[in-house]
PDB file of C-alpha atoms in Angstrom:
ATOM      1  CA  THR A   1     133.072 -94.233 -16.827  1.00  0.00           C
ATOM      2  CA  LYS A   2     135.397 -91.982 -18.832  1.00  0.00           C
ATOM      3  CA  ASP A   3     137.109 -95.068 -20.232  1.00  0.00           C
ATOM      4  CA  TYR A   4     133.769 -96.587 -21.364  1.00  0.00           C
ATOM      5  CA  THR A   5     132.650 -93.317 -22.931  1.00  0.00           C
ATOM      6  CA  LEU A   6     135.868 -93.215 -24.899  1.00  0.00           C
ATOM      7  CA  ILE A   7     135.490 -96.852 -25.970  1.00  0.00           C
ATOM      8  CA  ASN A   8     131.901 -96.250 -27.115  1.00  0.00           C
ATOM      9  CA  ALA A   9     132.966 -93.169 -29.060  1.00  0.00           C
ATOM     10  CA  LEU A  10     135.689 -95.168 -30.783  1.00  0.00           C
ATOM     11  CA  ILE A  11     133.330 -98.007 -31.664  1.00  0.00           C
ATOM     12  CA  GLU A  12     130.840 -95.526 -33.104  1.00  0.00           C
ATOM     13  CA  SER A  13     133.616 -93.988 -35.191  1.00  0.00           C
ATOM     14  CA  PHE A  14     134.398 -97.291 -36.958  1.00  0.00           C
ATOM     15  CA  PRO A  15     133.309 -97.309 -40.570  1.00  0.00           C
ATOM     16  CA  VAL A  16     130.524 -99.818 -41.251  1.00  0.00           C
ATOM     17  CA  THR A  17     129.283-101.572 -44.349  1.00  0.00           C
ATOM     18  CA  ALA A  18     125.821-101.037 -45.778  1.00  0.00           C
ATOM     19  CA  THR A  19     124.652-104.028 -43.735  1.00  0.00           C
ATOM     20  CA  GLY A  20     125.972-102.513 -40.490  1.00  0.00           C
ATOM     21  CA  GLU A  21     129.099-104.665 -40.091  1.00  0.00           C
ATOM     22  CA  ILE A  22     132.212-102.985 -38.694  1.00  0.00           C
ATOM     23  CA  LEU A  23     135.152-102.722 -41.073  1.00  0.00           C
ATOM     24  CA  TYR A  24     137.811-104.308 -38.867  1.00  0.00           C
ATOM     25  CA  ASP A  25     140.797-102.923 -40.733  1.00  0.00           C
ATOM     26  CA  HIS A  26     140.264 -99.734 -38.699  1.00  0.00           C
ATOM     27  CA  VAL A  27     140.108-101.538 -35.344  1.00  0.00           C
ATOM     28  CA  ASP A  28     143.886-101.643 -34.818  1.00  0.00           C
ATOM     29  CA  GLU A  29     144.096 -97.906 -35.387  1.00  0.00           C
ATOM     30  CA  ALA A  30     141.242 -97.406 -32.911  1.00  0.00           C
ATOM     31  CA  LYS A  31     142.976 -99.596 -30.310  1.00  0.00           C
ATOM     32  CA  TYR A  32     146.092 -97.495 -30.704  1.00  0.00           C
ATOM     33  CA  MET A  33     144.095 -94.272 -30.266  1.00  0.00           C
ATOM     34  CA  LEU A  34     142.346 -95.710 -27.196  1.00  0.00           C
ATOM     35  CA  ILE A  35     145.623 -96.748 -25.600  1.00  0.00           C
ATOM     36  CA  LEU A  36     147.137 -93.322 -26.262  1.00  0.00           C
ATOM     37  CA  SER A  37     144.103 -91.605 -24.784  1.00  0.00           C
ATOM     38  CA  LEU A  38     144.175 -93.785 -21.664  1.00  0.00           C
ATOM     39  CA  ILE A  39     147.901 -93.129 -21.215  1.00  0.00           C
ATOM     40  CA  LYS A  40     147.261 -89.386 -21.467  1.00  0.00           C
ATOM     41  CA  GLN A  41     144.492 -89.610 -18.846  1.00  0.00           C
ATOM     42  CA  LYS A  42     146.603 -91.671 -16.449  1.00  0.00           C
ATOM     43  CA  ASN A  43     149.637 -89.434 -16.970  1.00  0.00           C
ATOM     44  CA  ALA A  44     147.532 -86.365 -16.236  1.00  0.00           C
ATOM     45  CA  ALA A  45     146.517 -87.893 -12.902  1.00  0.00           C
ATOM     46  CA  LEU A  46     150.124 -88.859 -12.206  1.00  0.00           C
ATOM     47  CA  GLU A  47     151.312 -85.397 -13.194  1.00  0.00           C
ATOM     48  CA  ASP A  48     148.765 -83.813 -10.825  1.00  0.00           C
ATOM     49  CA  MET A  49     149.978 -86.067  -8.031  1.00  0.00           C
ATOM     50  CA  ILE A  50     153.619 -85.174  -8.733  1.00  0.00           C
ATOM     51  CA  LEU A  51     152.810 -81.464  -8.860  1.00  0.00           C
ATOM     52  CA  SER A  52     150.923 -81.596  -5.576  1.00  0.00           C
ATOM     53  CA  TYR A  53     153.811 -83.481  -3.958  1.00  0.00           C
ATOM     54  CA  SER A  54     156.357 -81.008  -5.322  1.00  0.00           C
ATOM     55  CA  SER A  55     154.426 -78.096  -3.806  1.00  0.00           C
ATOM     56  CA  LEU A  56     154.865 -79.564  -0.312  1.00  0.00           C
ATOM     57  CA  THR A  57     157.557 -78.115   1.910  1.00  0.00           C
ATOM     58  CA  THR A  58     160.551 -80.220   2.864  1.00  0.00           C
ATOM     59  CA  SER A  59     159.185 -80.689   6.374  1.00  0.00           C
ATOM     60  CA  GLU A  60     155.802 -81.830   4.991  1.00  0.00           C
ATOM     61  CA  LYS A  61     157.536 -84.360   2.755  1.00  0.00           C
ATOM     62  CA  VAL A  62     159.612 -85.582   5.706  1.00  0.00           C
ATOM     63  CA  ALA A  63     156.482 -85.912   7.839  1.00  0.00           C
ATOM     64  CA  SER A  64     154.882 -87.959   5.074  1.00  0.00           C
ATOM     65  CA  LEU A  65     157.910 -90.256   4.932  1.00  0.00           C
ATOM     66  CA  ILE A  66     157.963 -90.762   8.692  1.00  0.00           C
ATOM     67  CA  MET A  67     154.233 -91.450   8.746  1.00  0.00           C
ATOM     68  CA  SER A  68     154.673 -94.033   5.986  1.00  0.00           C
ATOM     69  CA  ASP A  69     156.813 -96.128   8.363  1.00  0.00           C
ATOM     70  CA  TYR A  70     156.658 -95.032  11.990  1.00  0.00           C
ATOM     71  CA  SER A  71     158.615 -98.070  13.135  1.00  0.00           C
ATOM     72  CA  LYS A  72     161.714 -97.173  11.126  1.00  0.00           C
ATOM     73  CA  ASN A  73     164.669 -95.671  12.946  1.00  0.00           C
ATOM     74  CA  TRP A  74     164.787 -92.584  10.713  1.00  0.00           C
ATOM     75  CA  GLN A  75     168.146 -90.833  10.424  1.00  0.00           C
ATOM     76  CA  SER A  76     169.026 -87.529   8.748  1.00  0.00           C
ATOM     77  CA  LYS A  77     171.072 -89.299   6.075  1.00  0.00           C
ATOM     78  CA  ASP A  78     168.102 -91.532   5.123  1.00  0.00           C
ATOM     79  CA  LEU A  79     165.706 -88.611   4.925  1.00  0.00           C
ATOM     80  CA  ALA A  80     168.215 -86.432   3.042  1.00  0.00           C
ATOM     81  CA  MET A  81     168.664 -89.196   0.489  1.00  0.00           C
ATOM     82  CA  GLN A  82     164.872 -89.480   0.080  1.00  0.00           C
ATOM     83  CA  MET A  83     164.719 -85.705  -0.457  1.00  0.00           C
ATOM     84  CA  ASN A  84     167.604 -85.818  -2.966  1.00  0.00           C
ATOM     85  CA  MET A  85     169.662 -83.449  -0.826  1.00  0.00           C
ATOM     86  CA  SER A  86     173.020 -83.558   0.834  1.00  0.00           C
ATOM     87  CA  VAL A  87     172.813 -84.199   4.567  1.00  0.00           C
ATOM     88  CA  SER A  88     174.077 -80.696   5.383  1.00  0.00           C
ATOM     89  CA  THR A  89     171.577 -78.964   3.053  1.00  0.00           C
ATOM     90  CA  PHE A  90     168.782 -81.133   4.408  1.00  0.00           C
ATOM     91  CA  LYS A  91     169.651 -80.359   8.036  1.00  0.00           C
ATOM     92  CA  LYS A  92     169.867 -76.615   7.321  1.00  0.00           C
ATOM     93  CA  LYS A  93     166.456 -76.583   5.611  1.00  0.00           C
ATOM     94  CA  MET A  94     164.857 -78.629   8.348  1.00  0.00           C
ATOM     95  CA  TYR A  95     166.418 -76.574  11.136  1.00  0.00           C
ATOM     96  CA  LYS A  96     165.125 -73.388   9.517  1.00  0.00           C
ATOM     97  CA  ASP A  97     161.586 -74.848   9.238  1.00  0.00           C
ATOM     98  CA  THR A  98     161.217 -77.050  12.307  1.00  0.00           C
ATOM     99  CA  GLY A  99     164.310 -77.121  14.494  1.00  0.00           C
ATOM    100  CA  SER A 100     166.460 -80.212  14.747  1.00  0.00           C
ATOM    101  CA  VAL A 101     165.646 -83.222  12.599  1.00  0.00           C
ATOM    102  CA  SER A 102     165.631 -85.599  15.560  1.00  0.00           C
ATOM    103  CA  SER A 103     163.213 -83.356  17.478  1.00  0.00           C
ATOM    104  CA  TYR A 104     160.910 -83.225  14.464  1.00  0.00           C
ATOM    105  CA  ILE A 105     160.955 -87.013  14.090  1.00  0.00           C
ATOM    106  CA  THR A 106     160.175 -87.357  17.795  1.00  0.00           C
ATOM    107  CA  LYS A 107     157.346 -84.824  17.549  1.00  0.00           C
ATOM    108  CA  ILE A 108     155.683 -86.700  14.687  1.00  0.00           C
ATOM    109  CA  LYS A 109     156.031 -90.028  16.478  1.00  0.00           C
ATOM    110  CA  MET A 110     154.704 -88.566  19.732  1.00  0.00           C
ATOM    111  CA  ILE A 111     151.638 -87.154  17.990  1.00  0.00           C
ATOM    112  CA  GLU A 112     150.961 -90.626  16.589  1.00  0.00           C
ATOM    113  CA  ALA A 113     151.532 -92.145  20.044  1.00  0.00           C
ATOM    114  CA  LEU A 114     148.981 -89.759  21.519  1.00  0.00           C
ATOM    115  CA  ARG A 115     146.516 -90.573  18.748  1.00  0.00           C
ATOM    116  CA  GLN A 116     146.895 -94.301  19.378  1.00  0.00           C
ATOM    117  CA  LEU A 117     146.583 -93.875  23.145  1.00  0.00           C
ATOM    118  CA  ARG A 118     143.374 -91.896  22.727  1.00  0.00           C
ATOM    119  CA  ARG A 119     141.756 -93.978  19.996  1.00  0.00           C
ATOM    120  CA  THR A 120     142.905 -97.558  20.554  1.00  0.00           C
ATOM    121  CA  ASN A 121     143.177-100.021  23.399  1.00  0.00           C
ATOM    122  CA  ARG A 122     146.590-101.256  22.291  1.00  0.00           C
ATOM    123  CA  PRO A 123     149.021-101.859  25.140  1.00  0.00           C
ATOM    124  CA  ILE A 124     151.560 -99.076  25.632  1.00  0.00           C
ATOM    125  CA  ASN A 125     154.487-101.400  24.883  1.00  0.00           C
ATOM    126  CA  SER A 126     152.823-102.362  21.573  1.00  0.00           C
ATOM    127  CA  ILE A 127     152.419 -98.692  20.660  1.00  0.00           C
ATOM    128  CA  ALA A 128     156.062 -98.088  21.574  1.00  0.00           C
ATOM    129  CA  ILE A 129     157.223-100.920  19.315  1.00  0.00           C
ATOM    130  CA  SER A 130     155.009 -99.737  16.436  1.00  0.00           C
ATOM    131  CA  LEU A 131     156.726 -96.350  16.670  1.00  0.00           C
ATOM    132  CA  GLY A 132     160.224 -97.811  16.551  1.00  0.00           C
ATOM    133  CA  TYR A 133     161.042 -97.735  20.258  1.00  0.00           C
ATOM    134  CA  THR A 134     162.739-100.925  21.429  1.00  0.00           C
ATOM    135  CA  SER A 135     162.175-100.071  25.077  1.00  0.00           C
ATOM    136  CA  SER A 136     158.767 -99.134  26.448  1.00  0.00           C
ATOM    137  CA  SER A 137     160.444 -97.377  29.383  1.00  0.00           C
ATOM    138  CA  TYR A 138     162.422 -95.169  26.988  1.00  0.00           C
ATOM    139  CA  PHE A 139     159.228 -94.502  25.018  1.00  0.00           C
ATOM    140  CA  THR A 140     157.486 -93.542  28.270  1.00  0.00           C
ATOM    141  CA  SER A 141     160.272 -91.129  29.224  1.00  0.00           C
ATOM    142  CA  VAL A 142     160.234 -89.492  25.769  1.00  0.00           C
ATOM    143  CA  PHE A 143     156.435 -89.199  25.910  1.00  0.00           C
ATOM    144  CA  LYS A 144     156.559 -87.708  29.425  1.00  0.00           C
ATOM    145  CA  LYS A 145     159.236 -85.207  28.372  1.00  0.00           C
ATOM    146  CA  HIS A 146     157.238 -84.203  25.293  1.00  0.00           C
ATOM    147  CA  PHE A 147     153.723 -83.938  26.764  1.00  0.00           C
ATOM    148  CA  LYS A 148     154.453 -83.523  30.511  1.00  0.00           C
ATOM    149  CA  ILE A 149     152.197 -86.525  31.175  1.00  0.00           C
ATOM    150  CA  PHE A 150     152.763 -90.285  31.245  1.00  0.00           C
ATOM    151  CA  PRO A 151     151.169 -92.390  28.493  1.00  0.00           C
ATOM    152  CA  SER A 152     149.179 -94.306  31.113  1.00  0.00           C
ATOM    153  CA  GLU A 153     147.733 -91.025  32.428  1.00  0.00           C
ATOM    154  CA  VAL A 154     146.367 -90.178  28.982  1.00  0.00           C
ATOM    155  CA  ARG A 155     144.090 -93.184  29.214  1.00  0.00           C
ATOM    156  CA  LYS A 156     143.209 -92.587  32.871  1.00  0.00           C
ATOM    157  CA  ASN A 157     142.150 -89.035  32.007  1.00  0.00           C
ATOM    158  CA  ASP A 158     140.186 -90.141  28.932  1.00  0.00           C
ATOM    159  CA  GLY A 159     142.802 -88.577  26.685  1.00  0.00           C
ATOM    160  CA  HIS A 160     142.747 -85.169  28.333  1.00  0.00           C
ATOM    161  CA  PRO A 161     145.848 -83.621  29.874  1.00  0.00           C
ATOM    162  CA  THR A 162     146.072 -82.918  33.530  1.00  0.00           C
ATOM    163  CA  GLU A 163     146.210 -79.343  34.793  1.00  0.00           C
ATOM    164  CA  GLY A 164     149.402 -77.582  33.672  1.00  0.00           C
ATOM    165  CA  SER A 165     150.460 -80.243  31.165  1.00  0.00           C
ATOM    166  CA  THR A 166     149.210 -78.623  27.957  1.00  0.00           C
ATOM    167  CA  GLU A 167     152.438 -77.065  26.685  1.00  0.00           C
ATOM    168  CA  ASN A 168     153.105 -79.625  23.925  1.00  0.00           C
ATOM    169  CA  TYR A 169     149.678 -81.196  23.886  1.00  0.00           C
ATOM    170  CA  PRO A 170     147.924 -80.946  20.517  1.00  0.00           C
TER     171      PRO A 170
END
C-alpha cells in the first residue's frame, strides 16, 4: 500500500492543462523519483535485515546456517568461511561460547531430531538421513548418548523422557 500511496502522490503532483490533461513531459522525472523512492524503501528493509543479522552472536549465526541445511556435513572450515573468519579464530570464538564446534553441530541436529520425532510420523531412518546421518544406527547411538533415551522410546513415551533421562532433554 505504501507503493500505491507514493504512486498516487506522484500522479497528483503532475502539472495539468486547463482541461485536466497531464503534461507528460514531467512523467519521466516522476518515474525516476518513484524508482528512487522504492529503492530507498527496499534498501531500508534490507539494511534492517543486515543490522539484525549483524547483532547476532557467532553461535546464533552458526545455528542459523546449520538449520538452513541440516543434511549437510558441516565442518569448521565451512562454517568459518561463512563467518568470514579464519578456522582458528572461529574455533576459539565458538569454544568460548558453546564448547566444541562438532558438539554444537550435534546439539542443533539432535534438537531437530527430537522435534521431528515428537511432531512427525517420519521413520527414524528418514529423520537420520534428513539430518545428514548416513547410518541410522549411528544416528541412534548419537541420539542415545545425547538424550539418554533411544529415538524409538521418544515415540513410545509420547515424546516424554523416561525417569532419569532429562539431563540433555529440552
